[in-house]
Amino acid sequence: MLDRTQAPSVQQVQKISLPPIEKFSLPGGGNLYAYPEKNTEAFRIELLTKGSNLNAQNAAEVQLAIKMLLEGTNRYSGAQLSEKIDELGSFVEITPGFDHSSISIYGLKKHFNENIGLLSDIIYESSFHDQALNTLKEKEQNRLKLNMQKGSYTSSVNLRNALFKDHPYGYRLYPSDINSINSQQLQTFHKNYTCSFDIFLSGDLPSNYYQIISGYFSKRQPEVPKQFETPSFKESNAPKDTSHRDSKFVQSSIKLGKRLFTRSSPDYFRFMVANELLGGFFGSRLMKNIREDKGYTYGIYSSLYPLNHSGYFVISTDVKAEYEQETIREIYKEIKRLQEEPVSAQELEVVKNYMIGNYLNAISSPFSIITKYKTLATQSLPTDFYNNYLEAINNTSREDIQQVLSTHLQTESLTRSISGFI
Amino acid sequence: MIPFESFTLDNGLKVIVHEDHSTPMAAFNLLYKVGARDEHPEKTGFAHLFEHLMFGGSRHVPQFDEPLQRVGGDNNAFTSNDITNYYITLPAVNLETAFWLESDRMLSLSFDPKVLEVQRSVVIEEFKQRYLNQPYGDAWLKLRPLAYKKHPYRWATIGKEIAHIEQATMADVKEFFYTYYLPNNAVLVVAGDISLVEVQRLAEKWFGPIPAGAEVKRNIPPEPVQSEYRQLEVEENVPVDALYMTFHMPGRTDPQYHATDLLSDVLGRGKSSRLYQQLLQKKRIFNSISAHVSGSVDPGLLVIEGKLNGGHSIEEGEEAIWNLIEDFKQHELGKAEVEKVKNKAESTLVFSELELLNRAMNLAYAEMLGDANLVNQEREMIRKVRPEDIQRQAEHLLVRENASVLRYKSNQLSNEN
């Protein structure tokens, strides 16, 4: 007779290592990192550029500079460019960012050369036409207007802005900034920053991929001066309240956060385990309490966002308006409980195994291995950083959890940003 | 090409096995052939609420998530108008845990009243978060009953109204479970670093003892052919006017499905499409515009949706779309344009098959449609479509009598910039 109350035995994951990749220098500066994965028929190429918040005057400059790349080159109009991309069955992704902005193409192997040629055209021959810029600005203004009506957007932008103030990590979009940008300014930004990039390539590649890539991306890259850090990083991380009230909100979008650290922090892995327990996954303390016990929300999560020069931590949830304050009290209670009472060995084991399984899954999906190398390369981490993952997670003790949360997550240190009713 | 093998247990559970030894992971996808279209019109949102209850413990296992997390696994589920799909990814060495957990909740739930109470609130907050607290979030709640008058696609999976979720009882829960959550109403796909023999052994061991239930009989009223232009105008607190136009179209297994899907691509997929190039880029009437198909099992909808630019009225926008449609019908469709959308459709397939879990889901969905091997015939079906097939679908479907139009107006004072 089958005993359904007995769980099948658990097999531990013994070792995880990141497979090696290939690295080359590009003729005009910058590196090419490549991870060939056969039999997928598809590949991804990403230009990771310095055209990011760190080098920009405001968020609008970054957004428009990178998005204008798809609005036309000296050879193709914006319409023709879109036509070309679709004919090849390719997908283009534009990502403005804090440390880097990137442009990626997901393409079919059989059109490798055409895709690379097109990407080279996009980055080196971008036309920045005034009329295309005006249309794009109009689109961006409308997108911003729409976002400003979403509590989840305003609460998150307000929080980041409060944490980083005038530092580029704190930039937010303003309609006036979008309006005042001209194509001359964007071209200068493009030439000085976006044209400085590394290339990350993975998937089904032709054997002579390096020749092809170095042929198309051979131009001399601009020297980008060391990215600046403003003094605001050194100021105290004082708690603030940046709540935004509007009668149209049906729920309260709550964000609690603070500035924390990068992946280089000695506390990084221990904090990751502690964060997972607090709000990192579906079985977290916060999810169990606020959703699964009380039913106040559809979901609640906490995350650490490690950037190149700093990092920030956020707890995020959308709750029934009348339970807004109680939810915040419960969040504080859960943090204090993890600081004061050691977690059971059983709970800690669940969270560690979950993280390890998740990591194993994350590095076995297509294009994900190169992403890990991207993090290593851009955040100046030791090459064995990810290979130590398993050990670092497993070595985290119950005391570590208490200690790391007591050090970094005193509830009084959290900044509060709510978009809600009243 | 997704290679697979399949077998059926005595209780009717269909099992499909896709081996891929390039990964250390396994994907375990269990699809139940039940969705919002199976709900009673006065108890809508139930299939989805039920999906939440499936995580609240089963007869022999008080907790679903934790034992899975303990073995490094992750899971989730979704409900559509046609199906409810549960999926797990975990290290393949721990595959048996997935069999243990999924088979126990197919056998019987715990039917814990506290779980029903809590998940009822969670789903109501989900309703608010996704549909009410987002600009235009409720557009589909208004569009569905405009386009469908009889067929249960007239309500969304979240339900017609919050009250239906509030009124769900434990008796409803049990009845639903014993009607639909049966081995003979499900498709299991196991994929990844596993073997056919091992899956056979585990399927017999864990699912074999679950008794089959009465065959599921559907009595879904078909949607009568629409014969008049329909329009609904609403005013809401949104930043700009938005326009939604729907046209009835064939269901997922109809021979004309792919031609209709490609028609929506030519009209409005991406920045090189006609709607985008003509009405956004050139005429600048719209600020965003696109077209897609709903892809449902029963006859679905081809949808055109866009947001207007300041200074252009909704009436002008709709007029411009009708003119573009007429222009499309009157000129022969070029081979190059069709080739372009076919290439894109084909590469979309390639990309959707990169992830192990997606392959498992695609196999399960195809089997639910009637044959798992449909996943491997999809490219051929797209390739076979001729320009004249697309044109014929346009002439046939894109007419006023087949249109339901939602004019979603902004009541905010315009702030021209």
Coordinates of N, CA and C in Angstrom, one line a residue, chain A residues 175-299:
Chain A
P175 N 8.3 65.4 -17.4 CA 7.8 65.8 -18.8 C 8.7 66.9 -19.3
S176 N 9.1 67.8 -18.4 CA 9.9 69.0 -18.9 C 11.2 68.5 -19.4
D177 N 11.8 67.5 -18.8 CA 13.1 67.0 -19.3 C 13.0 66.4 -20.7
I178 N 11.9 65.6 -20.9 CA 11.6 65.0 -22.2 C 11.5 66.1 -23.2
N179 N 10.7 67.1 -22.9 CA 10.5 68.2 -23.8 C 11.7 69.0 -24.3
S180 N 12.6 69.2 -23.3 CA 13.7 70.1 -23.6 C 14.9 69.4 -24.3
I181 N 14.8 68.1 -24.5 CA 16.0 67.5 -25.2 C 16.0 67.7 -26.7
N182 N 17.1 67.9 -27.3 CA 17.2 68.1 -28.7 C 18.1 67.0 -29.3
S183 N 18.1 66.8 -30.6 CA 18.8 65.7 -31.2 C 20.3 65.9 -31.1
Q184 N 20.8 67.2 -31.1 CA 22.2 67.5 -31.0 C 22.7 66.9 -29.7
Q185 N 22.0 67.2 -28.6 CA 22.4 66.7 -27.3 C 22.5 65.1 -27.3
L186 N 21.5 64.5 -27.9 CA 21.4 63.0 -27.9 C 22.6 62.5 -28.7
Q187 N 22.9 63.2 -29.8 CA 24.0 62.7 -30.6 C 25.4 62.7 -29.9
T188 N 25.5 63.8 -29.1 CA 26.8 63.9 -28.4 C 26.8 62.8 -27.3
F189 N 25.7 62.6 -26.6 CA 25.7 61.6 -25.6 C 26.0 60.2 -26.2
H190 N 25.4 60.0 -27.4 CA 25.5 58.7 -28.1 C 27.0 58.5 -28.4
K191 N 27.6 59.5 -29.0 CA 29.0 59.4 -29.5 C 30.0 59.2 -28.3
N192 N 29.7 59.9 -27.2 CA 30.6 59.9 -26.0 C 30.4 58.6 -25.2
Y193 N 29.2 58.1 -25.1 CA 28.9 57.1 -24.1 C 28.4 55.8 -24.7
T194 N 27.3 55.9 -25.5 CA 26.7 54.7 -26.0 C 27.7 53.9 -26.9
C195 N 28.5 54.6 -27.6 CA 29.5 54.0 -28.5 C 30.6 53.3 -27.8
S196 N 30.6 53.4 -26.4 CA 31.6 52.6 -25.7 C 30.8 51.4 -25.1
F197 N 31.2 50.2 -25.5 CA 30.5 49.0 -25.1 C 31.3 47.7 -25.1
D198 N 30.8 46.7 -24.4 CA 31.3 45.4 -24.5 C 30.2 44.6 -25.1
I199 N 30.5 43.4 -25.7 CA 29.5 42.6 -26.4 C 29.4 41.3 -25.7
F200 N 28.2 40.9 -25.4 CA 27.9 39.5 -24.8 C 27.1 38.7 -25.8
L201 N 27.6 37.6 -26.2 CA 27.1 36.8 -27.3 C 26.8 35.4 -26.8
S202 N 25.7 34.8 -27.1 CA 25.5 33.4 -26.7 C 24.4 32.7 -27.6
G203 N 24.4 31.4 -27.6 CA 23.5 30.6 -28.4 C 24.2 29.9 -29.5
D204 N 23.4 29.6 -30.5 CA 23.9 28.8 -31.7 C 24.7 29.7 -32.6
L205 N 26.0 29.6 -32.6 CA 26.9 30.6 -33.3 C 27.6 29.9 -34.5
P206 N 27.9 30.6 -35.5 CA 28.8 30.1 -36.6 C 30.2 30.0 -36.0
S207 N 31.0 29.1 -36.5 CA 32.3 28.9 -35.9 C 33.3 30.1 -36.1
N208 N 33.0 30.9 -37.1 CA 33.9 32.1 -37.2 C 33.3 33.3 -36.7
Y209 N 32.5 33.2 -35.6 CA 31.8 34.3 -35.0 C 32.7 35.5 -34.7
Y210 N 33.9 35.2 -34.2 CA 34.8 36.3 -33.8 C 35.1 37.2 -35.0
Q211 N 35.5 36.5 -36.1 CA 35.8 37.3 -37.3 C 34.7 38.2 -37.7
I212 N 33.5 37.6 -37.7 CA 32.3 38.4 -38.1 C 32.1 39.6 -37.2
I213 N 32.1 39.3 -35.9 CA 31.8 40.4 -34.9 C 32.9 41.4 -35.0
S214 N 34.2 41.0 -35.0 CA 35.2 42.0 -35.0 C 35.3 42.8 -36.3
G215 N 34.8 42.2 -37.3 CA 34.7 42.9 -38.6 C 33.6 44.0 -38.5
Y216 N 32.5 43.7 -37.9 CA 31.4 44.7 -37.9 C 31.6 45.7 -36.7
F217 N 32.3 45.4 -35.7 CA 32.5 46.3 -34.5 C 33.9 46.6 -34.3
S218 N 34.5 47.3 -35.3 CA 35.9 47.6 -35.2 C 36.2 49.0 -34.9
K219 N 35.2 49.9 -34.8 CA 35.5 51.3 -34.6 C 36.2 51.6 -33.3
R220 N 37.0 52.7 -33.3 CA 37.7 53.1 -32.1 C 36.6 53.5 -31.1
Q221 N 36.6 53.0 -29.9 CA 35.6 53.4 -28.9 C 36.0 54.6 -28.1
P222 N 35.1 55.5 -27.7 CA 35.4 56.7 -27.0 C 36.0 56.3 -25.6
E223 N 36.9 57.1 -25.0 CA 37.3 56.9 -23.7 C 36.3 57.5 -22.7
V224 N 35.7 56.7 -21.8 CA 34.8 57.3 -20.9 C 35.4 57.5 -19.6
P225 N 35.4 58.7 -19.1 CA 36.1 59.0 -17.8 C 35.4 58.2 -16.7
K226 N 36.2 57.9 -15.7 CA 35.6 57.1 -14.6 C 34.3 57.7 -14.1
Q227 N 33.3 56.7 -14.1 CA 31.9 57.2 -13.8 C 31.9 57.8 -12.4
F228 N 31.1 58.8 -12.3 CA 31.2 59.6 -11.0 C 30.3 59.1 -9.9
E229 N 30.8 59.3 -8.7 CA 30.0 59.0 -7.6 C 29.7 60.3 -6.8
T230 N 28.5 60.7 -6.5 CA 28.3 61.9 -5.8 C 28.4 61.8 -4.3
P231 N 28.7 62.9 -3.6 CA 28.9 62.8 -2.2 C 27.7 62.3 -1.4
S232 N 26.5 62.3 -2.1 CA 25.3 61.9 -1.3 C 25.4 60.5 -0.8
F233 N 26.3 59.6 -1.4 CA 26.5 58.3 -0.9 C 27.0 58.3 0.5
K234 N 27.8 59.3 0.8 CA 28.5 59.3 2.1 C 27.6 59.9 3.2
E235 N 26.5 60.6 2.8 CA 25.6 61.1 3.8 C 24.9 60.0 4.5
S236 N 24.3 60.3 5.6 CA 23.5 59.3 6.4 C 22.3 58.9 5.6
N237 N 21.9 57.7 5.7 CA 20.8 57.1 5.0 C 19.5 57.3 5.8
A238 N 19.2 58.6 6.0 CA 18.1 58.9 7.0 C 16.7 58.5 6.4
P239 N 15.9 58.0 7.3 CA 14.6 57.6 6.8 C 13.7 58.7 6.5
K240 N 12.9 58.5 5.5 CA 12.0 59.6 5.0 C 10.6 59.0 4.7
D241 N 9.7 59.8 4.5 CA 8.4 59.4 4.1 C 8.0 60.1 2.9
T242 N 7.8 59.5 1.7 CA 7.5 60.1 0.5 C 6.1 59.7 0.0
S243 N 5.2 59.6 0.8 CA 3.9 59.1 0.4 C 3.1 60.0 -0.6
H244 N 2.3 59.4 -1.4 CA 1.6 60.1 -2.5 C 0.2 59.6 -2.4
R245 N -0.7 60.6 -2.1 CA -2.1 60.2 -1.9 C -3.0 60.7 -3.0
D246 N -3.9 59.9 -3.4 CA -4.8 60.2 -4.5 C -6.1 59.4 -4.4
S247 N -7.2 60.1 -4.5 CA -8.5 59.4 -4.3 C -8.8 58.3 -5.3
K248 N -8.1 58.3 -6.4 CA -8.4 57.3 -7.4 C -7.8 55.9 -7.1
F249 N -6.9 55.8 -6.2 CA -6.3 54.5 -5.9 C -7.2 53.6 -5.2
V250 N -7.3 52.4 -5.6 CA -8.2 51.4 -5.0 C -7.5 50.6 -4.0
Q251 N -6.1 50.5 -4.1 CA -5.3 49.8 -3.1 C -4.2 50.7 -2.7
S252 N -3.5 50.4 -1.7 CA -2.3 51.1 -1.3 C -1.1 50.3 -1.8
S253 N -0.3 51.0 -2.6 CA 1.0 50.4 -3.1 C 2.1 50.8 -2.1
I254 N 2.6 49.9 -1.4 CA 3.6 50.2 -0.3 C 5.0 49.7 -0.7
K255 N 5.9 50.6 -0.6 CA 7.3 50.3 -0.8 C 8.1 50.8 0.5
L256 N 8.9 49.9 1.1 CA 9.7 50.2 2.2 C 11.1 49.9 1.7
G257 N 12.1 50.8 1.9 CA 13.4 50.4 1.4 C 14.5 51.2 2.0
K258 N 15.7 50.9 1.7 CA 16.9 51.6 2.1 C 18.1 51.3 1.1
R259 N 19.1 52.2 1.2 CA 20.3 52.0 0.4 C 21.1 50.9 1.1
L260 N 21.6 50.0 0.3 CA 22.4 48.9 1.0 C 23.7 48.8 0.3
F261 N 24.0 47.6 -0.2 CA 25.4 47.4 -0.7 C 25.5 46.7 -2.1
T262 N 26.7 46.5 -2.6 CA 26.9 45.8 -3.8 C 27.1 44.4 -3.6
R263 N 27.4 43.6 -4.7 CA 27.7 42.2 -4.5 C 29.0 42.0 -3.9
S264 N 29.9 43.0 -3.8 CA 31.2 42.9 -3.2 C 31.2 42.9 -1.7
S265 N 30.0 43.2 -1.1 CA 30.0 43.3 0.3 C 30.2 41.9 0.9
P266 N 31.0 41.8 2.0 CA 31.2 40.5 2.6 C 29.9 39.9 3.2
D267 N 28.9 40.8 3.3 CA 27.6 40.3 3.9 C 26.6 39.8 2.7
Y268 N 27.1 39.9 1.5 CA 26.2 39.8 0.4 C 25.4 38.4 0.4
F269 N 26.1 37.3 0.5 CA 25.4 36.0 0.4 C 24.5 35.8 1.7
R270 N 25.0 36.1 2.8 CA 24.2 36.0 4.0 C 23.0 36.8 4.0
F271 N 23.1 38.0 3.4 CA 21.9 38.8 3.3 C 20.9 38.2 2.3
M272 N 21.5 37.7 1.3 CA 20.6 37.1 0.3 C 19.7 35.9 0.9
V273 N 20.3 35.1 1.7 CA 19.6 34.1 2.4 C 18.5 34.7 3.3
A274 N 19.0 35.7 4.1 CA 18.1 36.3 5.0 C 16.9 37.0 4.3
N275 N 17.2 37.6 3.2 CA 16.1 38.3 2.4 C 15.2 37.2 1.8
E276 N 15.7 36.1 1.4 CA 14.8 35.0 0.9 C 13.8 34.6 2.0
L277 N 14.3 34.4 3.2 CA 13.5 34.0 4.3 C 12.4 35.1 4.6
L278 N 12.8 36.4 4.5 CA 11.9 37.4 4.9 C 10.9 37.6 3.8
G279 N 11.3 37.8 2.5 CA 10.3 38.1 1.5 C 10.7 37.7 0.1
G280 N 11.7 36.8 0.0 CA 12.3 36.6 -1.4 C 11.5 35.5 -2.2
F281 N 10.7 34.7 -1.6 CA 10.0 33.7 -2.4 C 8.6 33.4 -1.8
F282 N 7.9 32.5 -2.5 CA 6.5 32.3 -2.1 C 6.3 31.8 -0.7
G283 N 7.4 31.1 -0.2 CA 7.3 30.5 1.2 C 7.9 31.5 2.2
S284 N 8.1 32.7 1.9 CA 8.7 33.6 2.8 C 7.8 34.0 4.0
R285 N 8.4 34.6 5.1 CA 7.6 35.0 6.3 C 6.5 36.0 5.9
L286 N 6.9 37.0 5.0 CA 6.0 38.0 4.7 C 4.8 37.5 3.9
M287 N 5.1 36.6 2.9 CA 4.1 36.0 2.1 C 3.1 35.2 2.9
K288 N 3.7 34.4 3.8 CA 2.9 33.5 4.7 C 2.0 34.4 5.6
N289 N 2.5 35.5 6.1 CA 1.7 36.3 7.0 C 0.7 37.1 6.3
I290 N 1.2 38.0 5.4 CA 0.3 39.1 4.8 C -0.7 38.5 3.7
R291 N -0.2 37.5 3.0 CA -1.1 36.9 2.0 C -1.8 35.6 2.5
E292 N -1.0 34.6 2.9 CA -1.5 33.3 3.1 C -2.3 33.2 4.5
D293 N -1.9 34.1 5.4 CA -2.7 34.1 6.7 C -3.8 35.1 6.7
K294 N -3.4 36.3 6.3 CA -4.4 37.4 6.4 C -5.2 37.8 5.2
G295 N -4.6 37.4 4.0 CA -5.4 37.7 2.8 C -5.5 39.2 2.4
Y296 N -4.5 40.0 2.9 CA -4.6 41.4 2.6 C -4.1 41.8 1.2
T297 N -3.4 40.8 0.6 CA -2.7 41.2 -0.7 C -2.6 40.0 -1.6
Y298 N -2.4 40.3 -2.9 CA -2.2 39.2 -3.9 C -0.7 38.8 -3.8
G299 N 0.2 39.7 -3.3 CA 1.6 39.3 -3.2 C 2.4 40.3 -2.5

